[in-house]
CSV table of C-alpha atoms in Angstrom, one decimal:
chain,number,residue,atom,x,y,z
A,1,UNK,CA,21.6,95.0,14.6
A,2,UNK,CA,23.6,92.0,15.5
A,3,UNK,CA,22.6,88.6,16.8
A,4,UNK,CA,23.4,87.7,20.4
A,5,UNK,CA,22.3,85.4,23.2
A,6,UNK,CA,20.1,87.3,25.8
A,7,UNK,CA,19.0,86.2,29.3
A,8,UNK,CA,15.8,87.8,30.5
A,9,UNK,CA,15.3,85.6,33.6
A,10,UNK,CA,17.5,83.4,35.7
A,11,UNK,CA,17.2,79.6,35.3
A,12,UNK,CA,18.2,76.6,33.2
A,13,UNK,CA,19.8,76.5,29.8
A,14,UNK,CA,16.4,77.3,28.2
A,15,UNK,CA,16.6,80.9,29.3
A,16,UNK,CA,19.4,81.5,26.8
A,17,UNK,CA,17.5,83.3,23.9
A,18,UNK,CA,18.9,84.1,20.4
A,19,UNK,CA,17.9,87.7,19.6
A,20,UNK,CA,18.7,90.8,17.7
A,21,UNK,CA,20.4,93.6,19.6
A,22,UNK,CA,21.5,97.1,18.8
A,23,UNK,CA,25.2,97.8,18.7
A,24,UNK,CA,26.5,101.3,18.5
A,25,UNK,CA,29.9,102.7,17.5
A,26,UNK,CA,32.9,102.6,19.8
A,27,UNK,CA,33.4,105.6,21.9
A,28,UNK,CA,36.7,107.0,23.2
A,29,UNK,CA,38.9,104.2,24.6
A,30,UNK,CA,36.7,101.5,22.9
A,31,UNK,CA,36.9,99.2,20.0
A,32,UNK,CA,34.3,97.2,18.1
A,33,UNK,CA,35.2,93.5,17.6
A,34,UNK,CA,33.6,90.9,15.2
A,35,UNK,CA,33.9,87.7,17.2
A,36,UNK,CA,35.4,84.7,15.5
A,37,UNK,CA,35.1,82.3,18.5
A,38,UNK,CA,33.7,82.5,22.0
A,39,UNK,CA,34.8,80.5,25.0
A,40,UNK,CA,32.2,78.7,27.2
A,41,UNK,CA,33.1,78.6,30.9
A,42,UNK,CA,31.4,77.4,34.0
A,43,UNK,CA,31.3,81.0,35.3
A,44,UNK,CA,28.7,81.6,32.5
A,45,UNK,CA,26.5,78.9,34.2
A,46,UNK,CA,26.9,80.6,37.6
A,47,UNK,CA,25.6,83.9,36.3
A,48,UNK,CA,22.7,82.2,34.4
A,49,UNK,CA,21.5,80.5,37.5
A,50,UNK,CA,22.0,83.5,39.8
A,51,UNK,CA,24.9,82.0,41.9
A,52,UNK,CA,26.8,85.2,40.8
A,53,UNK,CA,24.7,88.3,40.4
A,54,UNK,CA,24.5,90.3,37.1
A,55,UNK,CA,24.0,94.1,37.4
A,56,UNK,CA,20.9,94.1,35.2
A,57,UNK,CA,18.4,91.8,33.4
A,58,UNK,CA,18.3,91.2,30.5
A,59,UNK,CA,22.0,90.6,29.8
A,60,UNK,CA,24.3,89.0,27.3
A,61,UNK,CA,26.5,86.3,28.9
A,62,UNK,CA,30.1,85.4,28.1
A,63,UNK,CA,33.5,86.5,29.3
A,64,UNK,CA,35.9,85.1,26.7
A,65,UNK,CA,36.3,85.6,23.0
A,66,UNK,CA,38.7,86.2,20.1
A,67,UNK,CA,37.9,88.3,17.0
A,68,UNK,CA,38.9,91.0,14.5
A,69,UNK,CA,38.8,94.7,15.2
A,70,UNK,CA,36.2,96.3,12.9
A,71,UNK,CA,36.1,99.9,14.3
A,72,UNK,CA,38.3,102.0,16.6
A,73,UNK,CA,37.0,104.8,18.9
A,74,UNK,CA,38.1,108.4,18.5
A,75,UNK,CA,41.7,109.2,19.5
A,76,UNK,CA,42.7,105.6,20.2
A,77,UNK,CA,46.2,104.4,19.4
A,78,UNK,CA,47.7,101.0,19.6
A,79,UNK,CA,44.7,99.1,18.1
A,80,UNK,CA,43.7,99.2,14.5
A,81,UNK,CA,41.0,97.7,12.2
A,82,UNK,CA,42.0,94.2,11.2
A,83,UNK,CA,43.9,93.3,14.4
A,84,UNK,CA,43.2,89.9,15.9
A,85,UNK,CA,42.5,90.3,19.6
A,86,UNK,CA,41.2,88.3,22.5
A,87,UNK,CA,39.8,89.1,25.9
A,88,UNK,CA,38.8,87.3,29.1
A,89,UNK,CA,36.9,88.5,32.2
A,90,UNK,CA,35.2,91.9,32.1
A,91,UNK,CA,33.1,93.1,30.5
A,92,UNK,CA,30.5,90.4,30.2
A,93,UNK,CA,28.8,90.1,26.8
A,94,UNK,CA,30.9,87.8,24.5
A,95,UNK,CA,27.9,85.6,23.4
A,96,UNK,CA,27.4,88.0,20.4
A,97,UNK,CA,28.3,88.2,16.8
A,98,UNK,CA,30.0,91.6,17.6
A,99,UNK,CA,30.7,93.6,20.7
A,100,UNK,CA,32.1,96.8,22.0
A,101,UNK,CA,35.1,96.4,24.3
A,102,UNK,CA,37.4,98.7,26.3
A,103,UNK,CA,40.7,98.7,24.3
A,104,UNK,CA,42.7,98.2,27.5
A,105,UNK,CA,40.9,94.9,28.2
A,106,UNK,CA,41.9,93.2,25.0
A,107,UNK,CA,45.3,91.5,24.2
A,108,UNK,CA,46.9,90.9,20.8
A,109,UNK,CA,46.8,87.3,19.5
A,110,UNK,CA,50.0,86.0,17.9
A,111,UNK,CA,49.4,85.3,14.2
A,112,UNK,CA,50.4,81.6,14.7
A,113,UNK,CA,47.4,81.0,17.0
A,114,UNK,CA,44.0,80.3,15.5
A,115,UNK,CA,41.2,82.4,16.8
A,116,UNK,CA,39.3,79.3,18.0
A,117,UNK,CA,42.3,78.2,20.1
A,118,UNK,CA,42.8,81.8,21.4
A,119,UNK,CA,39.1,82.0,22.5
A,120,UNK,CA,39.3,78.6,24.1
A,121,UNK,CA,42.5,79.2,26.1
A,122,UNK,CA,42.7,82.8,27.2
A,123,UNK,CA,40.4,82.7,30.2
A,124,UNK,CA,41.3,79.1,31.2
A,125,UNK,CA,45.0,79.7,30.5
A,126,UNK,CA,45.3,82.9,32.4
A,127,UNK,CA,43.4,81.2,35.3
A,128,UNK,CA,46.0,78.4,35.2
A,129,UNK,CA,48.8,80.9,35.1
A,130,UNK,CA,47.8,82.9,38.2
A,131,UNK,CA,46.9,79.7,40.1
A,132,UNK,CA,50.2,77.9,39.4
A,133,UNK,CA,52.6,80.8,39.3
A,134,UNK,CA,51.3,83.4,41.7
A,135,UNK,CA,48.5,82.1,44.0
A,136,UNK,CA,50.7,79.2,45.0
A,137,UNK,CA,54.0,79.0,43.2
A,138,UNK,CA,54.3,75.4,42.0
A,139,UNK,CA,57.9,74.2,41.7
A,140,UNK,CA,59.8,71.0,41.0
A,141,UNK,CA,59.2,68.5,43.9
A,142,UNK,CA,55.8,69.7,44.8
A,143,UNK,CA,52.8,67.3,44.7
A,144,UNK,CA,49.5,68.8,43.7
A,145,UNK,CA,45.9,67.7,43.5
A,146,UNK,CA,43.8,68.9,40.6
A,147,UNK,CA,40.0,68.3,40.7
A,148,UNK,CA,38.1,68.0,37.4
A,149,UNK,CA,41.4,67.3,35.7
A,150,UNK,CA,39.8,66.6,32.3
A,151,UNK,CA,37.8,69.9,32.3
A,152,UNK,CA,38.8,73.1,30.5
A,153,UNK,CA,40.9,74.6,33.3
A,154,UNK,CA,41.9,71.2,34.7
A,155,UNK,CA,43.4,70.1,31.4
A,156,UNK,CA,45.6,73.2,31.2
A,157,UNK,CA,46.5,73.1,34.9
A,158,UNK,CA,47.7,69.5,34.6
A,159,UNK,CA,49.8,70.1,31.5
A,160,UNK,CA,51.4,73.3,32.9
A,161,UNK,CA,52.1,71.9,36.4
A,162,UNK,CA,53.7,68.8,34.8
A,163,UNK,CA,55.9,71.1,32.8
A,164,UNK,CA,56.9,73.0,36.0
A,165,UNK,CA,58.2,69.7,37.4
A,166,UNK,CA,55.4,68.9,39.9
A,167,UNK,CA,53.9,65.5,40.6
A,168,UNK,CA,50.3,65.9,39.4
A,169,UNK,CA,47.3,63.9,40.9
A,170,UNK,CA,44.1,64.4,39.0
A,171,UNK,CA,40.5,63.4,39.8
A,172,UNK,CA,37.9,62.7,37.1
A,173,UNK,CA,34.5,61.1,36.9
A,174,UNK,CA,34.9,58.5,34.1
A,175,UNK,CA,37.4,56.1,32.6
A,176,UNK,CA,37.3,58.1,29.3
A,177,UNK,CA,38.2,61.3,31.2
A,178,UNK,CA,41.0,59.4,33.0
A,179,UNK,CA,42.7,58.6,29.7
A,180,UNK,CA,42.7,62.3,28.7
A,181,UNK,CA,44.0,63.4,32.2
A,182,UNK,CA,46.8,60.9,31.9
A,183,UNK,CA,47.6,62.3,28.4
A,184,UNK,CA,47.6,65.8,29.9
A,185,UNK,CA,50.3,65.0,32.3
A,186,UNK,CA,48.6,63.6,35.4
A,187,UNK,CA,51.0,61.1,37.0
A,188,UNK,CA,48.1,59.6,39.0
A,189,UNK,CA,44.5,59.7,38.1
A,190,UNK,CA,41.6,59.0,40.5
A,191,UNK,CA,38.1,58.1,39.2
A,192,UNK,CA,36.3,59.6,42.2
A,193,UNK,CA,33.1,57.7,41.5
A,194,UNK,CA,34.9,54.4,41.9
A,195,UNK,CA,37.3,55.2,44.8
A,196,UNK,CA,37.7,57.5,47.8
A,197,UNK,CA,40.0,60.2,46.5
A,198,UNK,CA,41.2,61.1,50.1
A,199,UNK,CA,42.3,57.5,50.8
A,200,UNK,CA,43.9,57.3,47.4
A,201,UNK,CA,45.8,60.6,47.8
A,202,UNK,CA,47.0,59.4,51.2
A,203,UNK,CA,48.2,56.1,49.6
A,204,UNK,CA,50.0,57.9,46.6
A,205,UNK,CA,51.8,60.4,49.0
A,206,UNK,CA,52.6,57.7,51.6
A,207,UNK,CA,50.5,59.6,54.1
A,208,UNK,CA,52.3,62.9,53.6
A,209,UNK,CA,49.5,64.7,51.7
A,210,UNK,CA,49.8,67.3,48.9
A,211,UNK,CA,51.3,70.8,48.9
A,212,UNK,CA,48.3,72.4,47.2
A,213,UNK,CA,44.8,71.5,46.0
A,214,UNK,CA,43.2,73.2,43.1
A,215,UNK,CA,39.5,72.8,43.5
A,216,UNK,CA,36.8,74.2,41.3
A,217,UNK,CA,34.2,71.6,42.3
A,218,UNK,CA,33.3,73.1,45.7
A,219,UNK,CA,30.8,71.5,47.9
A,220,UNK,CA,31.3,67.8,47.0
A,221,UNK,CA,35.1,67.9,47.3
A,222,UNK,CA,35.9,70.7,49.8
A,223,UNK,CA,36.2,68.8,53.0
A,224,UNK,CA,38.1,65.9,51.3
A,225,UNK,CA,40.4,68.4,49.7
A,226,UNK,CA,41.4,69.9,53.1
A,227,UNK,CA,42.0,66.3,54.4
A,228,UNK,CA,44.4,65.7,51.5
A,229,UNK,CA,46.7,68.6,52.4
A,230,UNK,CA,50.0,68.3,54.2
A,231,UNK,CA,50.8,70.6,57.2
A,232,UNK,CA,51.0,74.2,55.9
A,233,UNK,CA,49.4,73.2,52.7
A,234,UNK,CA,47.4,75.5,50.4
A,235,UNK,CA,43.7,75.0,49.7
A,236,UNK,CA,42.9,77.0,46.5
A,237,UNK,CA,39.1,77.0,45.8
A,238,UNK,CA,38.4,78.8,42.5
A,239,UNK,CA,34.9,77.5,41.6
A,240,UNK,CA,31.9,75.6,42.9
A,241,UNK,CA,30.4,73.5,40.1
A,242,UNK,CA,28.8,71.2,42.6
A,243,UNK,CA,27.5,74.0,44.8
A,244,UNK,CA,29.0,76.4,47.4
A,245,UNK,CA,31.0,74.7,50.1
A,246,UNK,CA,29.6,74.7,53.7
A,247,UNK,CA,30.9,77.4,56.1
A,248,UNK,CA,34.3,76.5,57.6
A,249,UNK,CA,35.3,77.3,61.2
A,250,UNK,CA,38.8,78.7,61.4
A,251,UNK,CA,39.7,75.9,63.8
A,252,UNK,CA,39.5,73.5,60.8
A,253,UNK,CA,42.6,75.2,59.4
A,254,UNK,CA,44.4,75.3,62.7
A,255,UNK,CA,44.9,71.6,63.0
A,256,UNK,CA,47.5,71.6,60.2
A,257,UNK,CA,48.2,75.4,59.9
A,258,UNK,CA,46.5,75.4,56.5
A,259,UNK,CA,46.1,78.3,54.1
A,260,UNK,CA,42.8,78.8,52.3
A,261,UNK,CA,42.1,81.2,49.4
A,262,UNK,CA,39.2,81.9,47.1
A,263,UNK,CA,41.0,83.8,44.3
A,264,UNK,CA,39.5,85.4,41.1
A,265,UNK,CA,41.3,86.1,37.8
A,266,UNK,CA,40.1,89.8,37.9
A,267,UNK,CA,42.3,90.6,40.9
A,268,UNK,CA,45.3,89.0,39.3
A,269,UNK,CA,45.0,90.9,36.0
A,270,UNK,CA,43.9,94.2,37.5
A,271,UNK,CA,46.6,96.3,35.8
A,272,UNK,CA,47.3,96.4,32.1
A,273,UNK,CA,50.9,95.2,32.7
A,274,UNK,CA,49.6,92.1,34.7
A,275,UNK,CA,47.0,91.4,31.9
A,276,UNK,CA,49.6,91.5,29.1
A,277,UNK,CA,52.2,89.5,31.0
A,278,UNK,CA,49.7,86.8,32.0
A,279,UNK,CA,48.2,86.5,28.5
A,280,UNK,CA,51.6,86.6,26.9
A,281,UNK,CA,52.8,83.7,29.0
A,282,UNK,CA,49.7,81.7,28.1
A,283,UNK,CA,50.2,82.3,24.3
A,284,UNK,CA,53.9,81.6,24.5
A,285,UNK,CA,53.2,78.2,26.2
A,286,UNK,CA,50.7,77.4,23.4
A,287,UNK,CA,53.2,78.4,20.7
A,288,UNK,CA,56.0,76.3,22.3
A,289,UNK,CA,53.8,73.3,22.6
A,290,UNK,CA,53.9,73.2,26.5
A,291,UNK,CA,50.1,73.6,26.3
A,292,UNK,CA,48.0,71.6,23.9
A,293,UNK,CA,44.6,73.2,23.8
A,294,UNK,CA,41.8,70.6,23.5
A,295,UNK,CA,38.9,72.2,21.7
A,296,UNK,CA,36.8,69.0,22.0
A,297,UNK,CA,33.4,70.6,21.3
A,298,UNK,CA,32.2,73.4,19.1
A,299,UNK,CA,28.6,74.6,18.9
A,300,UNK,CA,26.9,77.4,16.8
A,301,UNK,CA,26.4,80.4,19.1
A,302,UNK,CA,22.7,80.1,18.4
A,303,UNK,CA,22.8,76.7,20.2
A,304,UNK,CA,24.4,78.0,23.4
A,305,UNK,CA,21.6,76.5,25.4
A,306,UNK,CA,22.6,73.0,24.3
A,307,UNK,CA,26.3,73.7,25.0
A,308,UNK,CA,25.3,74.8,28.6
A,309,UNK,CA,23.2,71.7,29.1
A,310,UNK,CA,26.1,69.4,27.9
A,311,UNK,CA,28.6,71.3,30.1
A,312,UNK,CA,26.4,70.9,33.2
A,313,UNK,CA,25.7,67.3,32.4
A,314,UNK,CA,29.4,66.5,32.4
A,315,UNK,CA,29.3,65.5,28.8
A,316,UNK,CA,32.2,67.7,27.8
A,317,UNK,CA,35.9,67.5,28.2
A,318,UNK,CA,38.6,70.1,27.5
A,319,UNK,CA,37.4,73.5,26.0
A,320,UNK,CA,34.0,74.2,24.6
A,321,UNK,CA,33.8,77.0,21.9
A,322,UNK,CA,30.8,78.8,20.5
A,323,UNK,CA,31.1,79.9,16.8
A,324,UNK,CA,29.0,83.0,15.7
């Protein structure tokens, strides 16, 4: 038996229960991993509330972790007991002391990177990589808008985009978060509770608008984000922390020939080669110092409910990590 967080019904943070679960041995193509650190992401909240559907109830949440291989399934090569590995995405179930994972879903963690850093950066970092380098290719001279710039993904997006040579505009909710966003490479920071971000972006860009908006907030920012774009600009909506945006008529895009996409990491790391290349670039940027990973909050795994409450209450910045 191992300890894990289990969800028996959808709802608030209180539905996260600390329980014993059975864990078998790895089968062919699988490994068993003892988790050292587990990343907390807003997608975990979406599943807990039922915004995204889980195949079954009860379930164990979590889609990001780093740990040590403790057993290897029959006939498997390329992974061995003692390896430090990390994974992000599928399968769900990282809120556990140990878990069984498909070997082709994990990536090796360089020895210079602490497991807590690896667990806090792999999902958010790979998300930033595909958003900046493949979904819309950010280059020197581009001006971009990043919502929730002090959040887990926002912090990494801002740093990486700055390193790519873009002018980065970030929105945040408080003065404290504005300080962090500036430190993370935002050239302009807008405290959206104090000023109209659309008007401010218009002012910063001399009325030209931005090349791309990275928006994980959703409902509260969606229409304003579209208004911030220059003609032929890209609206990249990759989350909805404030709720699902209202339906959009195609004619709303026609006025400025805008592009709109709702991408998911899973489609951008669908092959083993894509996964290794994406994770490899993230870890290389951490090792070189391009990315400073802010693990600003750690909680015992047993207190996952408190961590969820703080994340939803906008009390966190940077990455949040659960420690088994």
